[in-house]
Short mmCIF file of C-alpha atoms in Angstrom, two decimals:
data_model
loop_
_atom_site.label_atom_id
_atom_site.label_comp_id
_atom_site.label_asym_id
_atom_site.label_seq_id
_atom_site.Cartn_x
_atom_site.Cartn_y
_atom_site.Cartn_z
CA UNK A 818 11.45 94.64 -12.87
CA UNK A 819 9.94 91.97 -14.82
CA UNK A 820 7.60 91.20 -11.86
CA UNK A 821 6.50 94.63 -11.59
CA UNK A 822 5.79 95.08 -15.32
CA UNK A 823 3.79 92.09 -15.35
CA UNK A 824 1.56 93.02 -12.42
CA UNK A 825 0.76 96.37 -14.15
CA UNK A 826 -0.38 94.69 -17.20
CA UNK A 827 -2.51 92.46 -15.14
CA UNK A 828 -4.12 95.41 -13.53
CA UNK A 829 -4.87 97.42 -16.84
CA UNK A 830 -6.86 95.01 -18.62
CA UNK A 831 -7.32 96.94 -21.72
CA UNK A 832 -4.32 95.23 -23.85
CA UNK A 833 -4.68 91.71 -22.10
CA UNK A 834 -4.15 88.82 -24.84
CA UNK A 835 -5.31 85.31 -24.24
CA UNK A 836 -2.58 82.97 -23.02
CA UNK A 837 -1.74 79.98 -25.22
CA UNK A 838 -2.88 76.45 -24.15
CA UNK A 839 -0.19 74.54 -22.12
CA UNK A 840 0.97 71.45 -24.05
CA UNK A 841 -0.13 68.09 -22.82
CA UNK A 842 2.43 66.02 -20.92
CA UNK A 843 4.04 63.44 -22.89
CA UNK A 844 3.17 60.52 -20.43
CA UNK A 845 -0.65 61.23 -21.03
CA UNK A 846 -0.17 61.21 -24.77
CA UNK A 847 1.71 57.69 -24.45
CA UNK A 848 -0.85 56.41 -22.08
CA UNK A 849 -3.67 57.06 -24.35
CA UNK A 850 -1.85 55.62 -27.47
CA UNK A 851 -1.20 52.47 -25.63
CA UNK A 852 -4.70 51.99 -24.31
CA UNK A 853 -6.16 52.80 -27.71
CA UNK A 854 -3.69 49.96 -29.19
CA UNK A 855 -4.74 47.38 -26.62
CA UNK A 856 -8.55 48.03 -27.27
CA UNK A 857 -8.04 47.62 -31.02
CA UNK A 858 -6.03 44.40 -30.82
CA UNK A 859 -8.49 42.99 -28.45
CA UNK A 860 -11.41 43.74 -30.71
CA UNK A 861 -9.43 42.10 -33.61
CA UNK A 862 -8.77 38.82 -31.57
CA UNK A 863 -12.36 38.54 -30.46
CA UNK A 864 -13.44 39.03 -34.23
CA UNK A 865 -10.86 36.32 -35.40
CA UNK A 866 -12.03 33.90 -32.75
CA UNK A 867 -15.77 34.37 -33.71
CA UNK A 868 -14.68 33.69 -37.51
CA UNK A 869 -12.90 30.63 -36.64
CA UNK A 870 -15.97 29.49 -34.68
CA UNK A 871 -18.28 30.33 -37.42
CA UNK A 872 -16.14 28.64 -40.01
CA UNK A 873 -15.72 25.38 -37.81
CA UNK A 874 -19.44 25.03 -37.54
CA UNK A 875 -20.02 25.41 -41.28
CA UNK A 876 -17.40 22.94 -42.29
CA UNK A 877 -17.94 20.47 -39.57
CA UNK A 878 -19.83 18.12 -41.75
CA UNK A 879 -17.33 18.28 -44.58
CA UNK A 880 -14.35 17.73 -42.20
CA UNK A 881 -15.81 14.83 -40.33
CA UNK A 882 -16.32 12.87 -43.56
CA UNK A 883 -12.57 12.89 -44.14
CA UNK A 884 -11.29 12.53 -40.63
CA UNK A 885 -11.26 9.58 -38.29
CA UNK A 886 -14.00 9.73 -35.37
CA UNK A 887 -12.55 11.14 -32.35
CA UNK A 888 -13.05 8.56 -29.28
CA UNK A 889 -14.88 10.29 -26.35
CA UNK A 890 -12.92 10.56 -23.27
CA UNK A 891 -14.45 8.21 -20.57
CA UNK A 892 -16.01 9.92 -17.76
CA UNK A 893 -14.81 8.86 -14.22
CA UNK A 894 -17.33 6.61 -12.51
CA UNK A 895 -19.91 8.53 -10.43
CA UNK A 896 -18.97 8.75 -6.62
CA UNK A 897 -21.10 6.74 -4.31
CA UNK A 898 -23.60 9.03 -2.31
CA UNK A 899 -22.01 10.22 0.84
CA UNK A 900 -23.57 8.43 3.88
CA UNK A 901 -25.39 10.77 6.04
CA UNK A 902 -24.93 10.14 9.83
CA UNK A 903 -24.16 11.99 12.93
CA UNK A 904 -20.59 11.51 13.97
CA UNK A 905 -20.01 10.22 17.42
CA UNK A 906 -16.39 11.58 17.36
CA UNK A 907 -12.99 11.65 15.63
CA UNK A 908 -10.83 8.62 15.22
CA UNK A 909 -7.07 9.19 14.88
CA UNK A 910 -4.94 6.25 14.13
CA UNK A 911 -1.08 5.61 14.12
CA UNK A 912 -0.34 2.42 12.22
CA UNK A 913 2.67 0.36 13.12
CA UNK A 914 4.76 -2.09 11.39
CA UNK A 915 5.65 -2.69 7.78
CA UNK A 916 3.58 -1.93 4.76
CA UNK A 917 1.38 -4.82 4.63
CA UNK A 918 0.67 -4.87 8.44
CA UNK A 919 -0.25 -1.15 8.21
CA UNK A 920 -2.57 -2.07 5.04
CA UNK A 921 -4.61 -4.49 7.30
CA UNK A 922 -4.63 -2.21 10.12
CA UNK A 923 -5.95 0.61 7.79
CA UNK A 924 -8.85 -1.93 6.65
CA UNK A 925 -9.69 -2.66 10.31
CA UNK A 926 -9.90 0.91 11.35
CA UNK A 927 -12.10 1.97 8.60
CA UNK A 928 -14.26 -0.77 9.81
CA UNK A 929 -14.19 0.25 13.33
CA UNK A 930 -15.06 3.75 12.42
CA UNK A 931 -18.10 2.62 10.39
CA UNK A 932 -19.15 0.22 13.36
CA UNK A 933 -19.03 3.29 15.78
CA UNK A 934 -20.41 5.92 13.46
CA UNK A 935 -16.98 7.94 13.74
CA UNK A 936 -15.10 10.36 11.44
CA UNK A 937 -11.75 8.80 10.48
CA UNK A 938 -8.74 10.90 9.86
CA UNK A 939 -6.38 9.56 7.01
CA UNK A 940 -4.25 7.17 9.01
CA UNK A 941 -0.57 8.08 9.89
CA UNK A 942 1.96 5.49 8.87
CA UNK A 943 4.83 4.18 10.92
CA UNK A 944 8.04 6.12 10.51
CA UNK A 945 9.95 4.96 13.63
CA UNK A 946 10.25 1.27 13.48
CA UNK A 947 13.11 -0.65 12.14
CA UNK A 948 12.45 0.36 8.58
CA UNK A 949 12.40 4.16 9.36
CA UNK A 950 10.42 5.02 6.33
CA UNK A 951 9.54 8.52 6.08
CA UNK A 952 6.64 7.90 3.71
CA UNK A 953 3.27 9.19 4.61
CA UNK A 954 -0.11 7.86 3.36
CA UNK A 955 -0.22 9.99 0.35
CA UNK A 956 3.14 8.88 -0.68
CA UNK A 957 2.02 5.25 -1.01
CA UNK A 958 -1.76 5.24 -1.52
CA UNK A 959 -4.06 7.45 -3.62
CA UNK A 960 -5.59 9.50 -0.77
CA UNK A 961 -8.47 11.12 -2.85
CA UNK A 962 -9.43 7.66 -4.18
CA UNK A 963 -9.37 6.25 -0.49
CA UNK A 964 -11.55 9.05 0.72
CA UNK A 965 -13.97 9.15 -2.19
CA UNK A 966 -14.63 5.51 -2.83
CA UNK A 967 -15.51 4.93 0.91
CA UNK A 968 -17.71 8.00 1.39
CA UNK A 969 -20.80 6.00 1.50
CA UNK A 970 -19.53 4.23 4.46
CA UNK A 971 -17.21 6.43 6.40
CA UNK A 972 -16.61 10.29 6.57
CA UNK A 973 -12.88 10.48 6.13
CA UNK A 974 -10.77 13.80 6.73
CA UNK A 975 -7.37 14.44 5.25
CA UNK A 976 -6.02 15.81 8.58
CA UNK A 977 -7.22 16.34 12.16
CA UNK A 978 -9.30 19.50 12.58
CA UNK A 979 -7.14 22.33 14.08
CA UNK A 980 -9.52 22.75 17.14
CA UNK A 981 -8.39 19.26 18.35
CA UNK A 982 -4.65 19.94 17.67
CA UNK A 983 -2.18 20.17 20.57
CA UNK A 984 -0.97 23.48 19.23
CA UNK A 985 -4.31 24.91 20.38
CA UNK A 986 -4.05 23.31 23.86
CA UNK A 987 -6.15 20.23 23.00
CA UNK A 988 -5.08 17.08 25.13
CA UNK A 989 -5.97 14.00 23.20
CA UNK A 990 -6.80 10.61 24.74
CA UNK A 991 -4.57 7.84 23.56
CA UNK A 992 -4.93 4.11 23.77
CA UNK A 993 -3.95 0.85 22.03
CA UNK A 994 -7.04 -1.19 21.49
CA UNK A 995 -7.23 -4.60 22.70
CA UNK A 996 -5.84 -7.08 20.13
CA UNK A 997 -8.37 -9.38 18.36
CA UNK A 998 -11.27 -7.62 19.63
CA UNK A 999 -14.81 -8.25 18.56
CA UNK A 1000 -17.79 -5.67 17.97
CA UNK A 1001 -18.98 -5.76 21.55
CA UNK A 1002 -15.53 -4.70 22.76
CA UNK A 1003 -15.78 -1.49 20.74
CA UNK A 1004 -19.38 -0.98 21.13
CA UNK A 1005 -19.33 -1.16 24.97
CA UNK A 1006 -15.65 -0.22 25.91
CA UNK A 1007 -14.44 1.90 23.13
CA UNK A 1008 -17.52 4.04 22.14
CA UNK A 1009 -18.20 5.61 25.46
CA UNK A 1010 -14.88 7.03 25.40
CA UNK A 1011 -15.77 9.39 22.40
CA UNK A 1012 -18.55 10.73 24.36
CA UNK A 1013 -16.00 11.91 27.01
CA UNK A 1014 -12.99 12.89 24.85
CA UNK A 1015 -14.44 13.45 21.27
CA UNK A 1016 -11.16 12.50 19.77
CA UNK A 1017 -9.34 9.27 20.61
CA UNK A 1018 -5.99 8.33 19.22
CA UNK A 1019 -5.26 4.56 18.61
CA UNK A 1020 -1.62 4.52 18.84
CA UNK A 1021 -1.28 0.99 17.83
CA UNK A 1022 -3.35 -0.73 15.25
CA UNK A 1023 -2.07 -4.16 14.43
CA UNK A 1024 -4.38 -7.02 14.70
CA UNK A 1025 -6.84 -5.04 16.75
CA UNK A 1026 -9.96 -6.60 15.22
CA UNK A 1027 -10.85 -10.30 15.44
CA UNK A 1028 -10.56 -12.53 12.59
CA UNK A 1029 -13.75 -14.50 13.30
CA UNK A 1030 -17.01 -13.88 14.64
CA UNK A 1031 -17.84 -10.36 13.28
CA UNK A 1032 -21.02 -9.72 11.26
CA UNK A 1033 -20.96 -10.24 7.44
CA UNK A 1034 -21.24 -6.48 6.64
CA UNK A 1035 -18.08 -5.78 8.79
CA UNK A 1036 -16.02 -8.47 6.92
CA UNK A 1037 -17.40 -7.41 3.62
CA UNK A 1038 -16.19 -3.91 4.38
CA UNK A 1039 -12.75 -4.93 5.29
CA UNK A 1040 -12.43 -6.49 1.95
CA UNK A 1041 -14.02 -3.56 0.24
CA UNK A 1042 -11.19 -1.38 1.76
CA UNK A 1043 -8.55 -3.81 0.96
CA UNK A 1044 -9.34 -4.68 -2.51
CA UNK A 1045 -11.01 -1.55 -3.76
CA UNK A 1046 -10.39 1.51 -1.29
CA UNK A 1047 -6.50 1.14 -1.08
CA UNK A 1048 -5.08 1.88 -4.47
CA UNK A 1049 -1.28 2.81 -4.79
CA UNK A 1050 -0.38 6.29 -6.07
CA UNK A 1051 -0.39 6.65 -9.90
CA UNK A 1052 3.43 6.75 -9.72
CA UNK A 1053 3.58 3.34 -8.03
CA UNK A 1054 0.90 1.81 -10.19
CA UNK A 1055 2.74 2.99 -13.34
CA UNK A 1056 6.11 1.40 -12.23
CA UNK A 1057 4.55 -1.67 -10.88
CA UNK A 1058 2.63 -2.21 -14.17
CA UNK A 1059 5.71 -1.82 -16.15
CA UNK A 1060 7.64 -4.35 -13.94
CA UNK A 1061 4.77 -6.98 -14.53
CA UNK A 1062 4.71 -6.23 -18.14
CA UNK A 1063 8.45 -6.71 -18.53
CA UNK A 1064 8.24 -9.98 -16.78
CA UNK A 1065 5.08 -11.23 -18.72
CA UNK A 1066 6.94 -10.45 -21.95
CA UNK A 1067 9.63 -12.83 -20.96
CA UNK A 1068 7.16 -15.67 -20.12
CA UNK A 1069 5.46 -17.12 -16.96
CA UNK A 1070 7.16 -16.18 -13.96
CA UNK A 1071 7.40 -17.27 -10.05
CA UNK A 1072 7.32 -14.44 -7.56
CA UNK A 1073 9.54 -15.77 -4.72
CA UNK A 1074 9.22 -13.78 -1.44
CA UNK A 1075 12.62 -14.71 -0.17
CA UNK A 1076 12.50 -13.48 3.44
CA UNK A 1077 16.05 -13.90 4.01
CA UNK A 1078 16.64 -10.41 5.10
CA UNK A 1079 18.71 -9.13 8.13
CA UNK A 1080 15.68 -7.94 10.21
CA UNK A 1081 13.86 -11.24 9.68
CA UNK A 1082 16.81 -13.39 10.79
CA UNK A 1083 17.61 -11.00 13.80
CA UNK A 1084 14.17 -10.87 15.38
CA UNK A 1085 13.40 -14.46 14.66
CA UNK A 1086 16.76 -15.78 15.97
CA UNK A 1087 17.24 -17.86 12.89
CA UNK A 1088 20.91 -18.29 12.11
CA UNK A 1089 21.04 -21.62 10.41
CA UNK A 1090 23.54 -21.50 7.54
CA UNK A 1091 25.11 -18.36 8.99
CA UNK A 1092 28.74 -18.14 10.19
CA UNK A 1093 29.72 -17.35 13.71
CA UNK A 1094 30.31 -13.71 12.97
CA UNK A 1095 27.05 -13.37 11.32
CA UNK A 1096 25.21 -15.07 13.99
CA UNK A 1097 26.82 -12.60 16.49
CA UNK A 1098 25.97 -9.63 14.20
CA UNK A 1099 22.20 -10.63 14.11
CA UNK A 1100 22.22 -11.00 17.97
CA UNK A 1101 23.58 -7.57 18.46
CA UNK A 1102 20.96 -6.08 16.15
CA UNK A 1103 18.18 -7.89 18.30
CA UNK A 1104 19.54 -6.36 21.34
CA UNK A 1105 19.73 -2.95 19.98
CA UNK A 1106 15.96 -2.82 19.80
CA UNK A 1107 14.46 -2.76 23.31
CA UNK A 1108 11.11 -3.32 22.33
CA UNK A 1109 11.88 -6.76 20.94
CA UNK A 1110 11.39 -8.69 24.10
CA UNK A 1111 12.79 -12.16 23.15
CA UNK A 1112 16.65 -11.84 23.28
CA UNK A 1113 17.93 -15.33 23.79
CA UNK A 1114 16.82 -17.62 21.00
CA UNK A 1115 17.88 -21.19 20.31
CA UNK A 1116 17.95 -21.17 16.43
CA UNK A 1117 17.79 -24.84 15.90
CA UNK A 1118 14.82 -25.23 18.11
CA UNK A 1119 13.14 -22.39 16.21
CA UNK A 1120 14.02 -23.95 12.76
CA UNK A 1121 12.70 -27.46 13.79
CA UNK A 1122 9.30 -25.78 14.65
CA UNK A 1123 9.15 -24.34 11.30
CA UNK A 1124 9.44 -20.77 12.59
CA UNK A 1125 12.38 -19.82 10.45
CA UNK A 1126 12.53 -18.57 6.86
CA UNK A 1127 14.23 -21.03 4.53
CA UNK A 1128 17.84 -20.27 3.31
CA UNK A 1129 18.48 -19.64 -0.18
CA UNK A 1130 20.29 -22.96 -0.46
CA UNK A 1131 17.17 -24.75 1.13
CA UNK A 1132 14.89 -22.98 -1.34
CA UNK A 1133 16.84 -24.14 -4.43
CA UNK A 1134 16.48 -27.72 -3.25
CA UNK A 1135 12.71 -27.39 -2.56
CA UNK A 1136 11.99 -25.56 -5.94
CA UNK A 1137 13.67 -28.23 -7.96
CA UNK A 1138 11.68 -30.93 -5.84
CA UNK A 1139 8.44 -29.22 -6.74
CA UNK A 1140 9.29 -29.52 -10.35
CA UNK A 1141 10.75 -26.05 -11.37
CA UNK A 1142 13.47 -26.31 -13.75
CA UNK A 1143 16.38 -24.28 -14.95
CA UNK A 1144 14.25 -22.23 -17.39
CA UNK A 1145 11.95 -20.97 -14.76
CA UNK A 1146 11.84 -17.25 -14.51
CA UNK A 1147 11.94 -16.11 -10.65
CA UNK A 1148 11.50 -12.70 -9.42
CA UNK A 1149 12.89 -12.09 -6.03
CA UNK A 1150 10.30 -10.03 -4.15
CA UNK A 1151 12.32 -8.98 -1.09
CA UNK A 1152 14.72 -6.35 0.25
CA UNK A 1153 18.45 -6.80 0.59
CA UNK A 1154 19.12 -10.44 0.88
CA UNK A 1155 21.43 -11.13 4.03
CA UNK A 1156 24.84 -11.98 2.83
CA UNK A 1157 24.19 -10.28 -0.53
CA UNK A 1158 24.93 -12.19 -3.72
CA UNK A 1159 27.09 -14.65 -2.36
CA UNK A 1160 24.06 -16.28 -0.54
CA UNK A 1161 22.27 -16.37 -3.79
CA UNK A 1162 24.99 -18.12 -5.75
CA UNK A 1163 23.41 -21.71 -5.21
CA UNK A 1164 20.00 -20.54 -5.99
CA UNK A 1165 21.20 -18.53 -8.99
CA UNK A 1166 23.09 -21.57 -10.31
CA UNK A 1167 20.03 -23.83 -10.03
CA UNK A 1168 17.83 -21.06 -11.51
CA UNK A 1169 19.80 -18.75 -13.88
CA UNK A 1170 16.83 -16.70 -14.85
CA UNK A 1171 16.55 -14.90 -11.55
CA UNK A 1172 15.80 -11.27 -11.68
CA UNK A 1173 14.99 -8.41 -9.18
CA UNK A 1174 13.35 -5.10 -9.67
CA UNK A 1175 16.77 -3.50 -9.69
CA UNK A 1176 17.70 -5.54 -12.87
CA UNK A 1177 14.71 -4.68 -14.97
CA UNK A 1178 14.33 -0.95 -14.41
CA UNK A 1179 16.73 1.90 -14.88
CA UNK A 1180 18.26 3.31 -11.76
CA UNK A 1181 16.57 6.70 -12.59
CA UNK A 1182 13.04 4.98 -12.56
CA UNK A 1183 13.80 3.62 -9.03
CA UNK A 1184 15.54 6.68 -7.63
CA UNK A 1185 12.42 8.41 -6.25
CA UNK A 1186 11.57 5.25 -4.30
CA UNK A 1187 15.07 4.44 -2.93
CA UNK A 1188 15.42 4.73 0.89
CA UNK A 1189 11.53 4.14 1.27
CA UNK A 1190 11.31 0.60 1.90
CA UNK A 1191 7.34 0.68 2.03
CA UNK A 1192 7.33 2.08 -1.40
CA UNK A 1193 9.77 -0.50 -2.69
CA UNK A 1194 7.57 -3.20 -0.88
CA UNK A 1195 4.59 -1.88 -2.90
CA UNK A 1196 6.35 -2.72 -6.25
CA UNK A 1197 6.95 -6.24 -4.84
CA UNK A 1198 3.48 -6.59 -3.75
CA UNK A 1199 2.02 -5.70 -7.28
CA UNK A 1200 4.49 -8.13 -8.97
CA UNK A 1201 3.79 -10.90 -6.38
CA UNK A 1202 -0.09 -10.48 -6.89
CA UNK A 1203 0.34 -10.45 -10.70
CA UNK A 1204 2.54 -13.57 -10.89
CA UNK A 1205 1.69 -16.83 -12.26
CA UNK A 1206 2.84 -18.54 -9.11
CA UNK A 1207 3.65 -16.94 -5.66
CA UNK A 1208 5.85 -18.72 -3.15
CA UNK A 1209 6.66 -17.22 0.26
CA UNK A 1210 9.39 -18.63 2.20
CA UNK A 1211 8.03 -17.24 5.57
CA UNK A 1212 4.43 -16.56 6.53
CA UNK A 1213 4.85 -12.87 7.38
CA UNK A 1214 2.44 -10.09 6.78
CA UNK A 1215 3.21 -9.62 3.09
CA UNK A 1216 3.03 -13.41 2.50
CA UNK A 1217 -0.45 -13.48 4.12
CA UNK A 1218 -1.93 -10.38 2.53
CA UNK A 1219 -0.68 -11.44 -1.05
CA UNK A 1220 -2.18 -14.98 -0.48
CA UNK A 1221 -5.49 -13.30 0.22
CA UNK A 1222 -5.38 -10.98 -2.78
CA UNK A 1223 -4.69 -14.03 -4.91
CA UNK A 1224 -7.68 -15.85 -3.53
CA UNK A 1225 -9.71 -12.80 -4.17
CA UNK A 1226 -8.43 -12.65 -7.91
CA UNK A 1227 -9.72 -16.39 -8.61
CA UNK A 1228 -7.63 -18.54 -6.20
CA UNK A 1229 -4.32 -17.96 -8.21
CA UNK A 1230 -1.74 -20.45 -7.50
CA UNK A 1231 0.04 -19.76 -4.17
CA UNK A 1232 2.31 -22.55 -2.81
CA UNK A 1233 2.30 -22.34 0.84
CA UNK A 1234 5.46 -24.08 2.20
CA UNK A 1235 5.23 -26.40 4.99
CA UNK A 1236 8.40 -25.24 6.61
CA UNK A 1237 8.31 -27.72 9.66
CA UNK A 1238 7.82 -30.64 7.29
CA UNK A 1239 10.48 -29.28 4.79
CA UNK A 1240 13.03 -28.95 7.58
CA UNK A 1241 12.67 -32.65 8.27
CA UNK A 1242 12.93 -33.76 4.79
CA UNK A 1243 16.03 -31.47 4.06
CA UNK A 1244 17.81 -32.89 7.15
CA UNK A 1245 17.05 -36.50 5.93
CA UNK A 1246 18.25 -35.68 2.45
CA UNK A 1247 21.35 -33.95 3.66
CA UNK A 1248 22.23 -37.01 5.84
CA UNK A 1249 21.60 -39.11 3.06
CA UNK A 1250 18.55 -41.03 4.56
CA UNK A 1251 16.45 -39.84 1.59
CA UNK A 1252 17.52 -40.14 -1.82
CA UNK A 1253 16.74 -37.23 -4.10
CA UNK A 1254 13.87 -39.04 -6.00
CA UNK A 1255 12.48 -39.85 -2.35
CA UNK A 1256 13.11 -36.37 -1.27
CA UNK A 1257 11.32 -34.93 -4.38
CA UNK A 1258 8.35 -37.26 -3.97
CA UNK A 1259 7.85 -36.31 -0.23
CA UNK A 1260 8.14 -32.62 -0.87
CA UNK A 1261 5.32 -32.87 -3.64
CA UNK A 1262 3.02 -34.77 -1.45
CA UNK A 1263 3.42 -32.47 1.41
CA UNK A 1264 2.26 -29.51 -0.76
CA UNK A 1265 -0.41 -31.15 -2.92
CA UNK A 1266 -3.16 -29.48 -0.69
CA UNK A 1267 -1.18 -26.11 -0.09
CA UNK A 1268 -1.60 -24.30 -3.58
CA UNK A 1269 -4.21 -21.46 -2.43
CA UNK A 1270 -7.32 -23.53 -3.33
CA UNK A 1271 -10.58 -22.65 -1.52
CA UNK A 1272 -10.42 -23.76 2.04
CA UNK A 1273 -12.08 -22.89 5.36
CA UNK A 1274 -10.41 -20.32 7.53
CA UNK A 1275 -9.21 -22.02 10.69
CA UNK A 1276 -11.08 -20.93 13.85
CA UNK A 1277 -9.65 -21.47 17.46
CA UNK A 1278 -11.89 -19.53 19.71
CA UNK A 1279 -9.52 -19.50 22.68
CA UNK A 1280 -6.47 -18.97 20.80
CA UNK A 1281 -6.95 -16.22 18.33
CA UNK A 1282 -3.12 -15.79 17.84
CA UNK A 1283 -2.99 -19.33 16.27
CA UNK A 1284 -6.01 -19.22 14.11
CA UNK A 1285 -5.96 -18.41 10.40
CA UNK A 1286 -5.42 -14.54 9.55
CA UNK A 1287 -8.44 -12.97 7.92
CA UNK A 1288 -6.48 -11.18 5.29
CA UNK A 1289 -4.85 -14.45 3.96
CA UNK A 1290 -8.19 -16.11 3.51
CA UNK A 1291 -11.13 -13.74 3.57
CA UNK A 1292 -13.56 -16.53 2.72
CA UNK A 1293 -16.77 -14.39 3.36
CA UNK A 1294 -15.76 -12.21 0.40
CA UNK A 1295 -14.83 -14.89 -1.99
CA UNK A 1296 -18.18 -16.24 -2.87
CA UNK A 1297 -19.88 -13.07 -4.88
CA UNK A 1298 -21.47 -14.89 -7.84
CA UNK A 1299 -20.50 -18.24 -6.55
CA UNK A 1300 -22.16 -20.89 -4.39
CA UNK A 1301 -20.23 -20.90 -1.13
CA UNK A 1302 -21.12 -24.54 -0.57
CA UNK A 1303 -19.48 -25.46 -3.89
CA UNK A 1304 -16.33 -23.79 -2.88
CA UNK A 1305 -16.04 -24.82 1.01
CA UNK A 1306 -18.52 -27.55 1.30
CA UNK A 1307 -21.61 -27.73 3.59
CA UNK A 1308 -19.81 -27.68 7.01
CA UNK A 1309 -20.27 -24.91 9.46
CA UNK A 1310 -17.03 -22.92 9.16
CA UNK A 1311 -17.32 -21.27 12.40
CA UNK A 1312 -16.56 -24.34 14.33
CA UNK A 1313 -13.86 -25.81 12.10
CA UNK A 1314 -10.26 -26.56 13.25
CA UNK A 1315 -7.66 -28.38 11.53
#
């Protein structure tokens, strides 16, 4: 009925009334209100900010008269201009060994990339050797500084471009460069490989560049990478600086690189002073690693040749003979000493002020670096370089690289132990052939010229393995601002032997 009535009214038209306006939905009203509020508050905030800026500018002169001047924040040094060159290919390298062996290899690989006009990919670090450290380059070194500080020499990529990845079906050419090679080897034998393959992967990098016979620019570049391009991460630098600061507050200190660690003893075959059980344990460890070719080793013959690290007990006698007393502060720059604390008892009795990083820092500070042997070694490296005296008990990679850094910093005192001579003297003293005074005099005489003073790097042209290591004595890089003749004399160092 109602429908019919409405339709009749709609047709008549004479008595039609205007329909009232429909009410606005509540959501629309709410939306308009919120937008208006936001607009008003935005205007108020802008007006307030403008007022503060205006007031600050008016009263700047008055405020500056009553407040201390603000020190300007120093700007970072400008980056060197990028070197413009046509790249002959991409060099990918996988470093092998411990921290300092890899450090030297990185310096060499940058130099090779520069020589061949290559693009270098940030090196991969060894994660599969004895130390099994999962650290990557960026975990140890400041990768941005590495790339930026060397941009005027070599173009460096953080990672391999995707088009060369095996995921995209690219088959990379791999090779280990020949050890102790010179410029001609890389220019004549390696460079042509990049024309064919575009990317070459060096799967071993240790001692792949000659110590001697290279042009000065290449030797200088090796030093530049080592002393300037390779900085540790800010976290490592901060903790290393704290360690050095704590030690220096306690007085002068000796950094003792006591290489009496399980891996060193196992692979060198040095068991002097060990029990039969310990000697057997070390031998089993050596056999566990198939890449270690030399299995059967005569420990006493090796020791007599000066090829073994000194034991902690021997070190105690040598330090006393060299004139260090009970008040000497000694920092042990090493990993876990084989035999733990009981092997250090004699050394600690002679020198009670022995400390390690674990004794100077809170456990929470070291926690992030635990189980990362290369990062822990970086802390020891920084302390060793900063020490008043550095004494390595074995001439491994860390000992050599620290020695070179200390030479670079002004020939800081580094006592390079003559282990072959010391073994003779120690045995003579133990069998009472030499009195203590005779022993002490002989030890001092043997090391008068072994304190890190300027010296020529030994060259043996037909035996590169036996000549002096470049990174232990980078003599080409030590004469800036100094007359090299004053440091080394007038002889031609390329023909020296000793």
